[in-house]
Amino acid sequence: MAREYIKAYTTAAQSLEAFGEIPEIIPIYLVHRPSNDVPYATLEEELIGDFVKYSVKDGKEINLMRRDSEAGQKCCAFQHWVYQNTEGNLLVTDMQGVGMRLTDVGIATCKKGYKGFKGNCATTFIDQFKALHQCNRFCEILGLKSLQPKPKKPAGAPKPKPQPAASAAAAPKKKTFGPTVKGKS
């Protein structure tokens, strides 16, 4: 499922010249080994280089490589793109790999699932992502909407109501507060 979303993300990002190289989720193959005690295994291409976790399943780990590297920012923008395109119901997470080549990603869905699919990550990560995500330049290039609420304008003093023009002969009225006694001031 994550590979299908990265394909759609690639199509969207390729149309934007400023985006540049796009992350790739490498395929994982299911291998049947009938003579083995564990008859099924997964197999994937070996990634050579510095292995980096750009996000984790529970959303609690803060990784500077995620914020500061181009690959990390593009992974974060991919998460935002998926979140927005599924109306907050699905999030690709646990993104890790070497450079732009990612492997073993996870998927978080809302509690009811998404289009019949239940993810393999905590559903609370979607809420954590929404609360913690800070848009970066790739989110902006893709035209993604900020997930952070807009700051409320401070409530200022109410504007004074315009007073009708008084004639020069009329004396200003004295304002009184509380009960008044006639003839005494």
CSV table of C-alpha atoms in Angstrom, one decimal:
chain,number,residue,atom,x,y,z
A,1,MET,CA,0.0,0.0,0.0
A,2,ALA,CA,2.8,2.4,0.9
A,3,ARG,CA,4.4,1.7,-2.5
A,4,GLU,CA,1.2,2.7,-4.3
A,5,TYR,CA,1.0,6.0,-2.4
A,6,ILE,CA,4.7,6.7,-3.2
A,7,LYS,CA,3.9,6.2,-6.9
A,8,ALA,CA,1.1,8.8,-6.7
A,9,TYR,CA,3.3,11.1,-4.7
A,10,THR,CA,6.1,10.7,-7.3
A,11,THR,CA,3.6,11.7,-10.1
A,12,ALA,CA,2.6,14.8,-8.1
A,13,ALA,CA,6.3,15.8,-7.3
A,14,GLN,CA,7.7,15.1,-10.7
A,15,SER,CA,5.4,17.7,-12.2
A,16,LEU,CA,7.1,20.3,-10.0
A,17,GLU,CA,10.6,21.2,-11.3
A,18,ALA,CA,11.8,22.6,-7.9
A,19,PHE,CA,11.1,19.3,-6.1
A,20,GLY,CA,14.1,17.3,-7.4
A,21,GLU,CA,14.8,13.6,-6.5
A,22,ILE,CA,11.9,11.7,-5.0
A,23,PRO,CA,12.1,9.0,-2.2
A,24,GLU,CA,11.5,5.4,-3.3
A,25,ILE,CA,10.1,2.6,-1.2
A,26,ILE,CA,11.9,-0.5,-2.3
A,27,PRO,CA,9.9,-3.7,-2.8
A,28,ILE,CA,9.8,-6.6,-0.3
A,29,TYR,CA,9.3,-10.0,-1.8
A,30,LEU,CA,7.6,-13.0,-0.1
A,31,VAL,CA,9.7,-16.1,-0.5
A,32,HIS,CA,8.2,-19.6,-0.1
A,33,ARG,CA,10.7,-22.2,1.4
A,34,PRO,CA,8.7,-25.4,1.8
A,35,SER,CA,11.5,-27.4,3.3
A,36,ASN,CA,12.3,-24.9,6.0
A,37,ASP,CA,10.8,-24.8,9.5
A,38,VAL,CA,9.6,-21.3,8.7
A,39,PRO,CA,8.2,-21.7,5.2
A,40,TYR,CA,7.8,-18.1,4.4
A,41,ALA,CA,10.2,-15.2,4.6
A,42,THR,CA,10.6,-11.7,3.2
A,43,LEU,CA,13.5,-10.7,1.1
A,44,GLU,CA,14.6,-7.3,-0.1
A,45,GLU,CA,17.5,-5.7,-1.8
A,46,GLU,CA,20.5,-4.8,0.4
A,47,LEU,CA,20.9,-1.1,1.0
A,48,ILE,CA,24.5,0.0,1.4
A,49,GLY,CA,25.3,3.2,3.2
A,50,ASP,CA,24.3,5.1,6.3
A,51,PHE,CA,20.9,3.7,7.4
A,52,VAL,CA,18.7,6.5,8.9
A,53,LYS,CA,15.3,6.3,10.6
A,54,TYR,CA,13.4,9.3,9.3
A,55,SER,CA,10.3,8.5,11.4
A,56,VAL,CA,9.3,5.8,13.9
A,57,LYS,CA,6.1,4.0,14.7
A,58,ASP,CA,5.2,5.8,17.9
A,59,GLY,CA,6.1,9.3,16.9
A,60,LYS,CA,8.1,10.0,20.1
A,61,GLU,CA,11.6,9.8,18.7
A,62,ILE,CA,12.9,13.1,17.5
A,63,ASN,CA,15.5,12.6,14.7
A,64,LEU,CA,17.5,15.6,13.5
A,65,MET,CA,18.2,13.8,10.2
A,66,ARG,CA,14.5,14.0,9.5
A,67,ARG,CA,14.4,17.7,9.8
A,68,ASP,CA,17.8,18.7,8.5
A,69,SER,CA,18.4,16.4,5.5
A,70,GLU,CA,16.7,16.6,2.2
A,71,ALA,CA,15.7,13.0,2.3
A,72,GLY,CA,14.2,13.5,5.8
A,73,GLN,CA,12.3,16.6,4.7
A,74,LYS,CA,10.9,14.8,1.6
A,75,CYS,CA,9.9,11.8,3.8
A,76,CYS,CA,8.1,14.3,6.1
A,77,ALA,CA,6.4,15.9,3.1
A,78,PHE,CA,5.4,12.5,1.8
A,79,GLN,CA,3.7,11.8,5.2
A,80,HIS,CA,1.9,15.1,5.0
A,81,TRP,CA,0.8,14.4,1.4
A,82,VAL,CA,-0.6,11.0,2.3
A,83,TYR,CA,-2.3,12.4,5.4
A,84,GLN,CA,-3.9,15.2,3.4
A,85,ASN,CA,-4.9,12.9,0.5
A,86,THR,CA,-6.6,10.4,2.8
A,87,GLU,CA,-8.3,13.2,4.8
A,88,GLY,CA,-6.3,12.3,7.9
A,89,ASN,CA,-7.3,8.6,7.8
A,90,LEU,CA,-3.9,7.1,6.9
A,91,LEU,CA,-0.2,7.9,7.5
A,92,VAL,CA,2.9,6.2,6.2
A,93,THR,CA,5.4,6.0,9.0
A,94,ASP,CA,8.4,4.1,10.3
A,95,MET,CA,10.2,5.5,7.3
A,96,GLN,CA,13.9,4.4,7.2
A,97,GLY,CA,16.5,3.6,4.7
A,98,VAL,CA,19.6,4.9,2.9
A,99,GLY,CA,19.3,8.3,1.3
A,100,MET,CA,16.1,8.3,-0.8
A,101,ARG,CA,15.7,4.5,-0.8
A,102,LEU,CA,13.4,3.5,1.9
A,103,THR,CA,12.5,0.1,3.4
A,104,ASP,CA,10.2,-1.6,5.9
A,105,VAL,CA,7.8,1.3,6.3
A,106,GLY,CA,4.7,1.1,8.5
A,107,ILE,CA,1.2,2.4,8.1
A,108,ALA,CA,-1.1,3.9,10.7
A,109,THR,CA,-4.8,4.2,10.1
A,110,CYS,CA,-7.6,5.8,12.0
A,111,LYS,CA,-9.3,3.4,14.5
A,112,LYS,CA,-11.9,2.2,12.0
A,113,GLY,CA,-9.3,1.6,9.4
A,114,TYR,CA,-9.1,3.1,6.0
A,115,LYS,CA,-10.9,1.7,3.0
A,116,GLY,CA,-11.0,-1.8,4.6
A,117,PHE,CA,-7.3,-1.7,5.7
A,118,LYS,CA,-6.1,-1.6,9.3
A,119,GLY,CA,-2.5,-0.5,9.6
A,120,ASN,CA,0.4,-2.0,11.6
A,121,CYS,CA,1.2,1.0,13.7
A,122,ALA,CA,-0.5,2.7,16.6
A,123,THR,CA,-3.5,4.8,15.6
A,124,THR,CA,-2.3,7.5,18.0
A,125,PHE,CA,0.6,8.3,15.7
A,126,ILE,CA,-1.8,10.1,13.3
A,127,ASP,CA,-2.8,12.5,16.1
A,128,GLN,CA,0.8,12.9,17.1
A,129,PHE,CA,1.8,13.6,13.5
A,130,LYS,CA,-0.9,16.3,13.2
A,131,ALA,CA,0.2,18.0,16.4
A,132,LEU,CA,3.9,17.8,15.8
A,133,HIS,CA,4.3,18.2,12.0
A,134,GLN,CA,6.1,21.4,10.9
A,135,CYS,CA,5.8,22.0,7.2
A,136,ASN,CA,9.0,22.4,5.3
A,137,ARG,CA,9.9,23.7,1.8
A,138,PHE,CA,8.8,20.5,0.1
A,139,CYS,CA,5.3,20.7,1.8
A,140,GLU,CA,5.1,24.2,0.4
A,141,ILE,CA,6.3,23.2,-3.1
A,142,LEU,CA,3.5,20.5,-3.1
A,143,GLY,CA,1.0,23.1,-2.0
A,144,LEU,CA,0.0,21.2,1.2
A,145,LYS,CA,-2.1,22.9,3.8
A,146,SER,CA,-0.6,23.5,7.2
A,147,LEU,CA,-1.8,21.1,9.9
A,148,GLN,CA,-1.3,23.7,12.7
A,149,PRO,CA,-4.2,25.8,13.7
A,150,LYS,CA,-3.9,29.4,12.6
A,151,PRO,CA,-3.1,31.7,15.6
A,152,LYS,CA,-6.1,33.5,16.9
A,153,LYS,CA,-6.0,37.3,16.6
A,154,PRO,CA,-5.9,38.9,20.1
A,155,ALA,CA,-9.2,40.3,21.1
A,156,GLY,CA,-8.5,44.1,21.1
A,157,ALA,CA,-10.6,46.8,22.9
A,158,PRO,CA,-13.9,47.3,21.2
A,159,LYS,CA,-13.9,50.2,18.7
A,160,PRO,CA,-15.7,53.3,20.0
A,161,LYS,CA,-19.0,54.0,18.3
A,162,PRO,CA,-19.1,57.2,16.3
A,163,GLN,CA,-20.9,59.9,18.1
A,164,PRO,CA,-23.3,62.2,16.2
A,165,ALA,CA,-22.0,65.6,15.6
A,166,ALA,CA,-23.1,68.0,18.4
A,167,SER,CA,-24.0,71.6,17.8
A,168,ALA,CA,-21.6,74.2,19.2
A,169,ALA,CA,-24.2,75.5,21.7
A,170,ALA,CA,-24.9,72.1,23.2
A,171,ALA,CA,-22.9,71.3,26.2
A,172,PRO,CA,-21.5,67.8,26.5
A,173,LYS,CA,-23.6,65.5,28.7
A,174,LYS,CA,-22.1,64.5,32.0
A,175,LYS,CA,-22.0,60.7,32.4
A,176,THR,CA,-23.3,59.4,35.7
A,177,PHE,CA,-22.9,56.0,37.2
A,178,GLY,CA,-25.3,54.5,39.7
A,179,PRO,CA,-28.3,56.2,41.2
A,180,THR,CA,-28.6,60.0,40.9
A,181,VAL,CA,-30.3,62.5,43.2
A,182,LYS,CA,-32.0,65.4,41.5
A,183,GLY,CA,-30.6,68.8,42.3
A,184,LYS,CA,-27.4,67.5,43.8
A,185,SER,CA,-24.2,66.6,42.1
